[in-house]
PDB file of C-alpha atoms in Angstrom:
ATOM      1  CA  MET A   8      25.547 107.948 141.065  1.00 55.00           C
ATOM      2  CA  SER A   9      25.893 111.738 140.922  1.00 71.00           C
ATOM      3  CA  THR A  10      23.403 113.825 142.852  1.00 83.00           C
ATOM      4  CA  ALA A  11      21.928 117.258 142.221  1.00 85.00           C
ATOM      5  CA  LYS A  12      23.805 118.556 145.261  1.00 89.00           C
ATOM      6  CA  SER A  13      27.182 117.370 143.941  1.00 90.00           C
ATOM      7  CA  ILE A  14      26.520 118.942 140.517  1.00 88.00           C
ATOM      8  CA  ARG A  15      25.507 122.255 142.090  1.00 89.00           C
ATOM      9  CA  GLU A  16      28.709 122.265 144.159  1.00 92.00           C
ATOM     10  CA  HIS A  17      30.865 121.818 141.046  1.00 91.00           C
ATOM     11  CA  VAL A  18      29.022 124.670 139.317  1.00 91.00           C
ATOM     12  CA  ALA A  19      29.441 126.928 142.355  1.00 93.00           C
ATOM     13  CA  ARG A  20      33.182 126.213 142.406  1.00 93.00           C
ATOM     14  CA  ALA A  21      33.460 126.973 138.688  1.00 92.00           C
ATOM     15  CA  LYS A  22      31.800 130.377 139.202  1.00 92.00           C
ATOM     16  CA  SER A  23      34.068 131.132 142.158  1.00 93.00           C
ATOM     17  CA  TYR A  24      37.199 130.226 140.177  1.00 92.00           C
ATOM     18  CA  ALA A  25      36.015 132.371 137.258  1.00 90.00           C
ATOM     19  CA  GLN A  26      35.679 135.377 139.584  1.00 90.00           C
ATOM     20  CA  ARG A  27      39.219 134.738 140.856  1.00 90.00           C
ATOM     21  CA  LYS A  28      40.576 134.369 137.283  1.00 90.00           C
ATOM     22  CA  ASP A  29      41.707 130.807 138.059  1.00 92.00           C
ATOM     23  CA  TYR A  30      40.935 129.467 134.597  1.00 90.00           C
ATOM     24  CA  MET A  31      42.477 126.006 135.036  1.00 92.00           C
ATOM     25  CA  ARG A  32      40.355 125.138 138.053  1.00 93.00           C
ATOM     26  CA  CYS A  33      37.339 126.736 136.417  1.00 93.00           C
ATOM     27  CA  LEU A  34      37.732 124.469 133.379  1.00 92.00           C
ATOM     28  CA  ASN A  35      38.143 121.429 135.621  1.00 93.00           C
ATOM     29  CA  SER A  36      35.036 122.191 137.716  1.00 93.00           C
ATOM     30  CA  MET A  37      32.933 122.916 134.630  1.00 91.00           C
ATOM     31  CA  SER A  38      33.901 119.642 132.984  1.00 92.00           C
ATOM     32  CA  LEU A  39      33.130 117.722 136.190  1.00 92.00           C
ATOM     33  CA  SER A  40      29.695 119.339 136.546  1.00 91.00           C
ATOM     34  CA  LEU A  41      28.821 118.497 132.922  1.00 90.00           C
ATOM     35  CA  GLU A  42      30.080 114.908 133.243  1.00 90.00           C
ATOM     36  CA  GLU A  43      28.035 114.313 136.385  1.00 88.00           C
ATOM     37  CA  LEU A  44      24.910 115.901 134.904  1.00 88.00           C
ATOM     38  CA  ALA A  45      25.177 113.667 131.797  1.00 86.00           C
ATOM     39  CA  GLU A  46      25.483 110.528 133.938  1.00 84.00           C
ATOM     40  CA  SER A  47      22.947 111.465 136.622  1.00 83.00           C
ATOM     41  CA  GLN A  48      19.294 110.551 137.027  1.00 81.00           C
ATOM     42  CA  VAL A  49      18.291 114.165 137.708  1.00 76.00           C
ATOM     43  CA  PHE A  50      15.109 115.091 135.802  1.00 82.00           C
ATOM     44  CA  GLY A  51      12.358 117.656 135.600  1.00 85.00           C
ATOM     45  CA  ARG A  52      12.460 121.010 137.313  1.00 86.00           C
ATOM     46  CA  GLU A  53      15.648 120.224 139.237  1.00 86.00           C
ATOM     47  CA  LYS A  54      17.561 119.447 136.032  1.00 85.00           C
ATOM     48  CA  PHE A  55      16.176 122.607 134.419  1.00 87.00           C
ATOM     49  CA  GLU A  56      17.408 124.751 137.363  1.00 88.00           C
ATOM     50  CA  ILE A  57      20.841 123.130 137.254  1.00 87.00           C
ATOM     51  CA  GLY A  58      20.971 123.829 133.507  1.00 87.00           C
ATOM     52  CA  ILE A  59      20.399 127.544 134.217  1.00 89.00           C
ATOM     53  CA  LEU A  60      23.259 127.556 136.750  1.00 91.00           C
ATOM     54  CA  ILE A  61      25.613 125.816 134.309  1.00 88.00           C
ATOM     55  CA  ASP A  62      24.724 128.276 131.562  1.00 88.00           C
ATOM     56  CA  GLU A  63      25.589 131.224 133.868  1.00 91.00           C
ATOM     57  CA  ALA A  64      28.903 129.661 134.902  1.00 90.00           C
ATOM     58  CA  PHE A  65      29.705 128.810 131.286  1.00 87.00           C
ATOM     59  CA  ARG A  66      29.174 132.436 130.219  1.00 89.00           C
ATOM     60  CA  GLN A  67      31.459 133.614 133.035  1.00 89.00           C
ATOM     61  CA  MET A  68      34.133 131.185 131.887  1.00 89.00           C
ATOM     62  CA  LEU A  69      33.930 132.338 128.243  1.00 85.00           C
ATOM     63  CA  ALA A  70      34.340 135.959 129.394  1.00 87.00           C
ATOM     64  CA  MET A  71      37.750 135.257 130.965  1.00 87.00           C
ATOM     65  CA  ASP A  72      40.557 136.988 129.057  1.00 85.00           C
ATOM     66  CA  GLU A  73      42.896 134.048 129.733  1.00 82.00           C
ATOM     67  CA  LEU A  74      40.584 131.697 127.786  1.00 85.00           C
ATOM     68  CA  LYS A  75      39.372 133.909 124.940  1.00 81.00           C
ATOM     69  CA  ASN A  76      42.293 132.924 122.710  1.00 79.00           C
ATOM     70  CA  VAL A  77      42.123 129.264 123.700  1.00 81.00           C
ATOM     71  CA  LEU A  78      38.454 128.272 123.597  1.00 81.00           C
ATOM     72  CA  PRO A  79      36.780 127.873 120.171  1.00 79.00           C
ATOM     73  CA  ARG A  80      34.421 130.751 119.350  1.00 75.00           C
ATOM     74  CA  SER A  81      31.701 128.295 118.453  1.00 73.00           C
ATOM     75  CA  LEU A  82      31.812 126.714 121.904  1.00 82.00           C
ATOM     76  CA  LYS A  83      28.536 127.067 123.803  1.00 83.00           C
ATOM     77  CA  TYR A  84      26.422 125.187 126.285  1.00 83.00           C
ATOM     78  CA  THR A  85      23.599 123.160 124.694  1.00 83.00           C
ATOM     79  CA  ARG A  86      21.299 121.071 126.833  1.00 83.00           C
ATOM     80  CA  GLY A  87      21.507 117.400 126.029  1.00 82.00           C
ATOM     81  CA  GLN A  88      25.116 117.775 124.823  1.00 86.00           C
ATOM     82  CA  GLU A  89      26.677 117.805 128.304  1.00 86.00           C
ATOM     83  CA  LYS A  90      28.847 114.710 127.814  1.00 90.00           C
ATOM     84  CA  LYS A  91      30.297 115.945 124.528  1.00 90.00           C
ATOM     85  CA  LEU A  92      30.960 119.419 125.933  1.00 90.00           C
ATOM     86  CA  ALA A  93      32.600 117.968 129.050  1.00 91.00           C
ATOM     87  CA  ALA A  94      35.027 115.993 126.855  1.00 92.00           C
ATOM     88  CA  VAL A  95      35.934 119.152 124.899  1.00 91.00           C
ATOM     89  CA  LEU A  96      36.601 121.129 128.102  1.00 91.00           C
ATOM     90  CA  ARG A  97      38.685 118.274 129.544  1.00 92.00           C
ATOM     91  CA  LYS A  98      40.795 118.119 126.382  1.00 92.00           C
ATOM     92  CA  ILE A  99      41.369 121.894 126.437  1.00 91.00           C
ATOM     93  CA  HIS A 100      42.288 121.710 130.131  1.00 92.00           C
ATOM     94  CA  ASP A 101      44.860 118.950 129.532  1.00 93.00           C
ATOM     95  CA  HIS A 102      46.424 120.775 126.549  1.00 92.00           C
ATOM     96  CA  ILE A 103      46.814 123.992 128.560  1.00 91.00           C
ATOM     97  CA  LYS A 104      48.277 122.093 131.516  1.00 92.00           C
ATOM     98  CA  GLU A 105      50.822 120.367 129.299  1.00 93.00           C
ATOM     99  CA  ALA A 106      51.845 123.700 127.761  1.00 92.00           C
ATOM    100  CA  LEU A 107      52.146 125.321 131.210  1.00 91.00           C
ATOM    101  CA  ASP A 108      54.245 122.432 132.505  1.00 93.00           C
ATOM    102  CA  LYS A 109      56.621 122.717 129.548  1.00 94.00           C
ATOM    103  CA  ALA A 110      56.880 126.483 130.035  1.00 93.00           C
ATOM    104  CA  ALA A 111      57.574 126.013 133.747  1.00 92.00           C
ATOM    105  CA  VAL A 112      60.315 123.479 133.041  1.00 93.00           C
ATOM    106  CA  GLU A 113      61.897 125.783 130.475  1.00 94.00           C
ATOM    107  CA  LYS A 114      61.734 128.708 132.903  1.00 91.00           C
ATOM    108  CA  VAL A 115      63.434 126.674 135.629  1.00 91.00           C
ATOM    109  CA  ARG A 116      66.103 125.519 133.177  1.00 94.00           C
ATOM    110  CA  LYS A 117      66.864 129.087 132.111  1.00 94.00           C
ATOM    111  CA  MET A 118      66.974 130.246 135.735  1.00 94.00           C
ATOM    112  CA  LYS A 119      69.381 127.438 136.703  1.00 94.00           C
ATOM    113  CA  ASN A 120      71.643 128.331 133.778  1.00 95.00           C
ATOM    114  CA  GLN A 121      71.605 131.972 134.838  1.00 95.00           C
ATOM    115  CA  ILE A 122      72.454 131.024 138.430  1.00 95.00           C
ATOM    116  CA  ASP A 123      75.371 128.872 137.291  1.00 95.00           C
ATOM    117  CA  LYS A 124      76.644 131.650 135.041  1.00 96.00           C
ATOM    118  CA  TYR A 125      76.670 134.349 137.722  1.00 96.00           C
ATOM    119  CA  VAL A 126      77.890 132.119 140.564  1.00 96.00           C
ATOM    120  CA  LEU A 127      80.815 130.844 138.498  1.00 96.00           C
ATOM    121  CA  ALA A 128      81.676 134.399 137.453  1.00 96.00           C
ATOM    122  CA  GLY A 129      81.602 135.439 141.111  1.00 96.00           C
ATOM    123  CA  GLN A 130      83.802 132.486 142.084  1.00 96.00           C
ATOM    124  CA  LYS A 131      86.320 133.434 139.412  1.00 96.00           C
ATOM    125  CA  ALA A 132      86.474 136.962 140.875  1.00 96.00           C
ATOM    126  CA  LEU A 133      86.991 135.481 144.358  1.00 96.00           C
ATOM    127  CA  ASP A 134      89.844 133.326 143.053  1.00 95.00           C
ATOM    128  CA  GLU A 135      91.436 136.524 141.756  1.00 95.00           C
ATOM    129  CA  LYS A 136      90.844 138.148 145.188  1.00 94.00           C
ATOM    130  CA  ASP A 137      88.537 140.738 143.634  1.00 95.00           C
ATOM    131  CA  VAL A 138      85.789 140.633 146.250  1.00 94.00           C
ATOM    132  CA  LYS A 139      84.144 143.802 144.947  1.00 94.00           C
ATOM    133  CA  GLU A 140      83.582 142.247 141.516  1.00 96.00           C
ATOM    134  CA  ALA A 141      82.442 138.974 143.083  1.00 96.00           C
ATOM    135  CA  LYS A 142      79.851 140.768 145.221  1.00 95.00           C
ATOM    136  CA  LYS A 143      78.493 142.435 142.084  1.00 96.00           C
ATOM    137  CA  TYR A 144      77.726 139.064 140.463  1.00 96.00           C
ATOM    138  CA  PHE A 145      76.400 137.551 143.682  1.00 96.00           C
ATOM    139  CA  ARG A 146      74.133 140.526 144.362  1.00 95.00           C
ATOM    140  CA  LYS A 147      72.621 140.343 140.864  1.00 95.00           C
ATOM    141  CA  ILE A 148      71.783 136.653 141.052  1.00 95.00           C
ATOM    142  CA  THR A 149      70.465 136.671 144.625  1.00 94.00           C
ATOM    143  CA  GLU A 150      68.197 139.603 143.783  1.00 94.00           C
ATOM    144  CA  ALA A 151      67.031 137.913 140.560  1.00 93.00           C
ATOM    145  CA  CYS A 152      66.321 134.580 142.324  1.00 92.00           C
ATOM    146  CA  PRO A 153      65.475 135.492 145.939  1.00 89.00           C
ATOM    147  CA  ASP A 154      63.550 132.275 146.608  1.00 88.00           C
ATOM    148  CA  GLU A 155      66.083 129.826 145.155  1.00 92.00           C
ATOM    149  CA  TYR A 156      66.749 127.303 147.922  1.00 92.00           C
ATOM    150  CA  GLY A 157      70.405 127.111 148.974  1.00 93.00           C
ATOM    151  CA  LEU A 158      71.620 130.007 146.818  1.00 96.00           C
ATOM    152  CA  LEU A 159      72.405 132.414 149.691  1.00 96.00           C
ATOM    153  CA  GLN A 160      74.107 129.620 151.620  1.00 96.00           C
ATOM    154  CA  ASP A 161      76.194 128.671 148.565  1.00 96.00           C
ATOM    155  CA  VAL A 162      77.332 132.253 148.007  1.00 97.00           C
ATOM    156  CA  GLY A 163      78.146 132.740 151.705  1.00 96.00           C
ATOM    157  CA  SER A 164      80.144 129.524 152.011  1.00 96.00           C
ATOM    158  CA  ARG A 165      82.103 130.345 148.846  1.00 96.00           C
ATOM    159  CA  MET A 166      83.112 133.687 150.343  1.00 97.00           C
ATOM    160  CA  VAL A 167      84.151 132.035 153.623  1.00 96.00           C
ATOM    161  CA  LYS A 168      86.300 129.449 151.830  1.00 96.00           C
ATOM    162  CA  SER A 169      87.896 132.178 149.711  1.00 95.00           C
ATOM    163  CA  GLY A 170      88.932 134.137 152.825  1.00 95.00           C
ATOM    164  CA  PHE A 171      86.267 136.863 152.935  1.00 96.00           C
ATOM    165  CA  PRO A 172      84.288 135.969 156.074  1.00 96.00           C
ATOM    166  CA  ARG A 173      82.991 139.442 156.853  1.00 96.00           C
ATOM    167  CA  ASP A 174      81.410 139.761 153.406  1.00 95.00           C
ATOM    168  CA  ALA A 175      79.910 136.276 153.794  1.00 96.00           C
ATOM    169  CA  ILE A 176      78.061 136.950 157.048  1.00 96.00           C
ATOM    170  CA  ASP A 177      75.224 138.944 155.460  1.00 95.00           C
ATOM    171  CA  TYR A 178      74.471 136.171 152.953  1.00 96.00           C
ATOM    172  CA  LEU A 179      74.612 133.458 155.622  1.00 97.00           C
ATOM    173  CA  GLU A 180      72.348 135.316 158.047  1.00 96.00           C
ATOM    174  CA  ARG A 181      69.811 135.918 155.266  1.00 96.00           C
ATOM    175  CA  ALA A 182      69.995 132.222 154.361  1.00 96.00           C
ATOM    176  CA  ILE A 183      69.204 131.266 157.977  1.00 96.00           C
ATOM    177  CA  GLU A 184      66.327 133.744 158.076  1.00 94.00           C
ATOM    178  CA  LYS A 185      64.804 132.306 154.876  1.00 93.00           C
ATOM    179  CA  HIS A 186      65.453 128.629 155.617  1.00 92.00           C
ATOM    180  CA  PRO A 187      66.009 128.129 159.373  1.00 92.00           C
ATOM    181  CA  SER A 188      65.716 124.344 159.016  1.00 92.00           C
ATOM    182  CA  ASP A 189      68.833 124.170 156.785  1.00 93.00           C
ATOM    183  CA  SER A 190      71.885 123.479 158.974  1.00 92.00           C
ATOM    184  CA  ARG A 191      74.514 124.360 156.335  1.00 94.00           C
ATOM    185  CA  PRO A 192      74.551 128.171 156.700  1.00 96.00           C
ATOM    186  CA  TYR A 193      74.904 127.849 160.500  1.00 96.00           C
ATOM    187  CA  ILE A 194      78.153 125.881 160.144  1.00 94.00           C
ATOM    188  CA  SER A 195      79.575 128.357 157.628  1.00 96.00           C
ATOM    189  CA  LEU A 196      78.580 131.230 159.919  1.00 97.00           C
ATOM    190  CA  VAL A 197      80.468 129.656 162.853  1.00 96.00           C
ATOM    191  CA  ILE A 198      83.590 129.382 160.690  1.00 96.00           C
ATOM    192  CA  ALA A 199      83.195 132.998 159.547  1.00 97.00           C
ATOM    193  CA  TRP A 200      83.019 134.295 163.133  1.00 97.00           C
ATOM    194  CA  GLU A 201      85.999 132.117 164.081  1.00 95.00           C
ATOM    195  CA  MET A 202      88.047 133.574 161.223  1.00 95.00           C
ATOM    196  CA  LEU A 203      87.186 137.064 162.451  1.00 96.00           C
ATOM    197  CA  GLY A 204      88.183 136.185 166.022  1.00 94.00           C
ATOM    198  CA  GLU A 205      84.632 136.728 167.277  1.00 96.00           C
ATOM    199  CA  THR A 206      84.635 133.773 169.691  1.00 95.00           C
ATOM    200  CA  ASP A 207      81.506 134.806 171.610  1.00 96.00           C
ATOM    201  CA  LYS A 208      79.450 135.056 168.427  1.00 97.00           C
ATOM    202  CA  ALA A 209      80.804 131.739 167.196  1.00 96.00           C
ATOM    203  CA  LEU A 210      79.817 130.088 170.494  1.00 96.00           C
ATOM    204  CA  GLU A 211      76.380 131.666 170.241  1.00 96.00           C
ATOM    205  CA  VAL A 212      75.826 130.131 166.799  1.00 96.00           C
ATOM    206  CA  VAL A 213      77.125 126.730 168.006  1.00 96.00           C
ATOM    207  CA  GLY A 214      74.600 126.867 170.854  1.00 95.00           C
ATOM    208  CA  GLU A 215      71.830 127.688 168.380  1.00 95.00           C
ATOM    209  CA  ILE A 216      72.829 124.727 166.210  1.00 96.00           C
ATOM    210  CA  MET A 217      72.671 122.416 169.229  1.00 95.00           C
ATOM    211  CA  ARG A 218      69.240 123.723 170.216  1.00 95.00           C
ATOM    212  CA  ARG A 219      67.807 123.375 166.705  1.00 94.00           C
ATOM    213  CA  PHE A 220      69.493 120.238 165.398  1.00 94.00           C
ATOM    214  CA  GLY A 221      70.964 118.505 168.433  1.00 94.00           C
ATOM    215  CA  ALA A 222      74.580 118.081 169.525  1.00 93.00           C
ATOM    216  CA  ASN A 223      77.130 115.795 167.921  1.00 94.00           C
ATOM    217  CA  GLU A 224      80.805 114.906 168.281  1.00 94.00           C
ATOM    218  CA  SER A 225      82.165 117.573 165.905  1.00 94.00           C
ATOM    219  CA  LEU A 226      80.066 120.303 167.510  1.00 95.00           C
ATOM    220  CA  TYR A 227      81.354 119.418 170.977  1.00 96.00           C
ATOM    221  CA  ILE A 228      84.941 119.553 169.685  1.00 95.00           C
ATOM    222  CA  ARG A 229      84.373 122.941 168.073  1.00 95.00           C
ATOM    223  CA  GLN A 230      82.726 124.195 171.261  1.00 95.00           C
ATOM    224  CA  ALA A 231      85.639 122.883 173.371  1.00 95.00           C
ATOM    225  CA  LYS A 232      88.203 124.690 171.211  1.00 95.00           C
ATOM    226  CA  LEU A 233      86.225 127.936 171.355  1.00 96.00           C
ATOM    227  CA  TYR A 234      85.915 127.748 175.154  1.00 95.00           C
ATOM    228  CA  PHE A 235      89.620 126.946 175.397  1.00 94.00           C
ATOM    229  CA  ALA A 236      90.419 130.053 173.329  1.00 93.00           C
ATOM    230  CA  LYS A 237      88.424 132.112 175.841  1.00 93.00           C
ATOM    231  CA  ARG A 238      90.268 130.401 178.748  1.00 93.00           C
ATOM    232  CA  MET A 239      86.986 128.988 180.001  1.00 94.00           C
ATOM    233  CA  TYR A 240      88.729 125.753 180.903  1.00 92.00           C
ATOM    234  CA  THR A 241      85.975 123.986 182.810  1.00 91.00           C
ATOM    235  CA  GLU A 242      83.517 124.543 179.964  1.00 93.00           C
ATOM    236  CA  ALA A 243      86.172 123.469 177.451  1.00 94.00           C
ATOM    237  CA  TYR A 244      86.844 120.298 179.430  1.00 93.00           C
ATOM    238  CA  ASP A 245      83.120 119.479 179.702  1.00 92.00           C
ATOM    239  CA  ALA A 246      82.626 119.875 175.942  1.00 94.00           C
ATOM    240  CA  ALA A 247      85.643 117.621 175.275  1.00 93.00           C
ATOM    241  CA  ALA A 248      84.329 115.058 177.785  1.00 92.00           C
ATOM    242  CA  ALA A 249      80.935 115.086 176.048  1.00 93.00           C
ATOM    243  CA  ALA A 250      82.697 114.344 172.748  1.00 94.00           C
ATOM    244  CA  LEU A 251      84.625 111.491 174.389  1.00 92.00           C
ATOM    245  CA  LYS A 252      81.375 109.973 175.603  1.00 92.00           C
ATOM    246  CA  LEU A 253      80.211 109.814 172.000  1.00 93.00           C
ATOM    247  CA  ASN A 254      83.581 108.637 170.661  1.00 93.00           C
ATOM    248  CA  PRO A 255      86.273 107.575 173.178  1.00 92.00           C
ATOM    249  CA  LEU A 256      88.817 107.469 170.326  1.00 92.00           C
ATOM    250  CA  ASN A 257      88.488 111.117 169.322  1.00 92.00           C
ATOM    251  CA  LYS A 258      92.068 112.464 169.399  1.00 93.00           C
ATOM    252  CA  ASP A 259      91.169 116.167 169.673  1.00 93.00           C
ATOM    253  CA  ALA A 260      88.779 115.544 172.549  1.00 92.00           C
ATOM    254  CA  LYS A 261      91.317 113.376 174.404  1.00 92.00           C
ATOM    255  CA  LYS A 262      94.069 115.954 173.919  1.00 93.00           C
ATOM    256  CA  ILE A 263      91.959 118.738 175.462  1.00 93.00           C
ATOM    257  CA  SER A 264      90.618 116.447 178.175  1.00 90.00           C
ATOM    258  CA  ASP A 265      94.072 115.168 179.202  1.00 90.00           C
ATOM    259  CA  LYS A 266      95.448 118.683 179.254  1.00 91.00           C
ATOM    260  CA  LEU A 267      92.701 120.198 181.411  1.00 90.00           C
ATOM    261  CA  GLY A 268      91.409 117.222 183.422  1.00 85.00           C
ATOM    262  CA  PRO A 269      94.333 116.858 185.855  1.00 86.00           C
ATOM    263  CA  LYS A 270      94.315 120.597 186.548  1.00 83.00           C
ATOM    264  CA  ILE A 271      90.589 120.553 187.346  1.00 81.00           C
ATOM    265  CA  PHE A 272      90.260 117.227 189.202  1.00 77.00           C
ATOM    266  CA  GLY A 273      93.816 116.465 190.263  1.00 74.00           C
ATOM    267  CA  HIS A 274      94.466 112.773 190.822  1.00 69.00           C
ATOM    268  CA  GLY A 275      90.721 112.039 190.603  1.00 64.00           C
ATOM    269  CA  TYR A 276      90.648 112.787 186.874  1.00 73.00           C
ATOM    270  CA  LYS A 277      88.904 110.219 184.701  1.00 70.00           C
ATOM    271  CA  PRO A 278      88.639 110.797 180.912  1.00 69.00           C
ATOM    272  CA  GLY A 279      85.065 111.349 179.729  1.00 66.00           C
ATOM    273  CA  VAL A 280      83.719 112.432 183.132  1.00 72.00           C
ATOM    274  CA  THR A 281      82.262 115.952 183.088  1.00 73.00           C
ATOM    275  CA  SER A 282      82.525 118.339 186.030  1.00 70.00           C
ATOM    276  CA  SER A 283      78.806 117.955 186.739  1.00 70.00           C
ATOM    277  CA  ASP A 284      79.179 114.159 186.744  1.00 69.00           C
ATOM    278  CA  ALA A 285      82.095 114.455 189.179  1.00 65.00           C
ATOM    279  CA  LYS A 286      80.072 116.705 191.532  1.00 68.00           C
ATOM    280  CA  LYS A 287      77.167 114.260 191.520  1.00 68.00           C
ATOM    281  CA  ALA A 288      79.479 111.333 192.242  1.00 62.00           C
ATOM    282  CA  LYS A 289      81.152 113.265 195.077  1.00 64.00           C
ATOM    283  CA  ALA A 290      77.804 114.226 196.580  1.00 67.00           C
ATOM    284  CA  ALA A 291      76.571 110.628 196.391  1.00 67.00           C
ATOM    285  CA  LYS A 292      79.774 109.367 198.026  1.00 65.00           C
ATOM    286  CA  SER A 293      79.677 111.850 200.893  1.00 64.00           C
ATOM    287  CA  GLY A 294      75.994 111.143 201.449  1.00 59.00           C
ATOM    288  CA  GLY A 295      76.537 107.376 201.550  1.00 51.00           C
ATOM    289  CA  SER A 296      79.416 107.602 204.040  1.00 48.00           C
ATOM    290  CA  LYS A 297      77.256 109.111 206.787  1.00 45.00           C
ATOM    291  CA  LYS A 298      76.301 106.550 209.493  1.00 43.00           C
ATOM    292  CA  SER A 299      72.983 106.388 211.273  1.00 40.00           C
ATOM    293  CA  PHE A 300      72.994 106.386 215.090  1.00 36.00           C
ATOM    294  CA  ASN A 301      69.336 105.544 215.693  1.00 41.00           C
ATOM    295  CA  LEU A 302      70.011 102.084 217.199  1.00 34.00           C
ATOM    296  CA  ASP A 303      67.960 100.152 219.724  1.00 42.00           C
ATOM    297  CA  SER A 304      69.546  98.580 222.873  1.00 38.00           C
ATOM    298  CA  SER A 305      70.209  95.176 221.317  1.00 41.00           C
ATOM    299  CA  ASP A 306      71.799  96.747 218.280  1.00 41.00           C
ATOM    300  CA  ALA A 307      73.861  98.978 220.528  1.00 39.00           C
ATOM    301  CA  SER A 308      75.235  96.077 222.586  1.00 43.00           C
ATOM    302  CA  GLU A 309      75.984  94.152 219.423  1.00 45.00           C
ATOM    303  CA  SER A 310      77.763  97.157 217.966  1.00 42.00           C
ATOM    304  CA  ALA A 311      79.728  97.613 221.154  1.00 42.00           C
ATOM    305  CA  GLU A 312      80.789  93.969 221.088  1.00 48.00           C
ATOM    306  CA  LYS A 313      81.980  94.352 217.526  1.00 45.00           C
ATOM    307  CA  ALA A 314      83.803  97.539 218.426  1.00 44.00           C
ATOM    308  CA  LYS A 315      85.954  95.791 221.068  1.00 47.00           C
ATOM    309  CA  PRO A 316      89.551  95.396 219.918  1.00 50.00           C
ATOM    310  CA  LYS A 317      90.413  91.850 219.019  1.00 50.00           C
ATOM    311  CA  PRO A 318      93.403  90.318 220.806  1.00 51.00           C
ATOM    312  CA  LYS A 319      96.560  90.292 218.749  1.00 49.00           C
ATOM    313  CA  PRO A 320      97.709  86.818 217.695  1.00 48.00           C
ATOM    314  CA  GLN A 321     100.810  85.608 219.601  1.00 47.00           C
ATOM    315  CA  LYS A 322     104.002  85.487 217.661  1.00 43.00           C
ATOM    316  CA  GLU A 323     105.358  82.077 216.834  1.00 43.00           C
ATOM    317  CA  SER A 324     108.365  80.917 218.844  1.00 39.00           C
ATOM    318  CA  SER A 325     110.360  80.200 215.737  1.00 36.00           C
ATOM    319  CA  LYS A 326     112.359  83.008 214.384  1.00 38.00           C
ATOM    320  CA  THR A 327     111.223  84.712 211.234  1.00 36.00           C
ATOM    321  CA  ILE A 328     113.861  84.933 208.559  1.00 31.00           C
ATOM    322  CA  LYS A 329     113.687  88.060 206.451  1.00 35.00           C
ATOM    323  CA  LEU A 330     115.009  87.654 202.943  1.00 29.00           C
ATOM    324  CA  ASP A 331     116.152  90.587 200.906  1.00 34.00           C
ATOM    325  CA  PHE A 332     115.984  90.068 197.171  1.00 23.00           C
TER     326      PHE A 332
END
């Protein structure tokens, strides 16, 4: 059962929405307040006061420019007709919502068509190696649809694949700034820096990817190759070893590991073991080989007895025949 408090709250919301020109929410709150008043057991002075509040809110709603051409001119609040008026407001609300939804869908459809048109035109210019013309189309569409998810990344990756990495970097960095949780522009940015020979910047982006999204086999391989290009062989080996731990059959990782491992570890090289793992194993081995000399007297005598050289077994009198095969 609706209460006077609940009805007053709906009326207060309707007035607030009217002040903010939010006509859809205003219509919804007004219809709810009228429905609850019609079904409530509120009587007497309290119902009269609520009626005054509804009348004020109703007048505010009718004064909204957004609703003047939608609401019937004969529409007004009459006490005792709350249920009928609530149904009218609900019907108007639903009709407006349906029209807005259709308009929104049509707007999105037109925008998508425009995006396709300009992106394809830009791609055609890239195929013809006319990067200046391509940038003209890409600039127009990215400025027209700045919030379109994935658009900057798409443009940047197209430019990378077409062999224009330097022109792609701006689009990819803007894509990361707008949508840092999307991993795609990071990968394209790594490739762009690699194409430009900027190994340090490529490694920096790879490190950022690992921090944000976690490491994987392909990232370790890419990192290993970048370190190898910088002649940072220990780091390159460690990245390859990390990839081998995830997939012992990875050919690229094994190739780098087998090439660098023997030079770093010598005969102690084991595929898949990182330099830090090897140091830990070496430290554990050297620590375990140390003997303790805090022995009591009985232990000392026993140790001394064990330390005595055992007598050599006497040779048998029969001659040993040595056979050479």
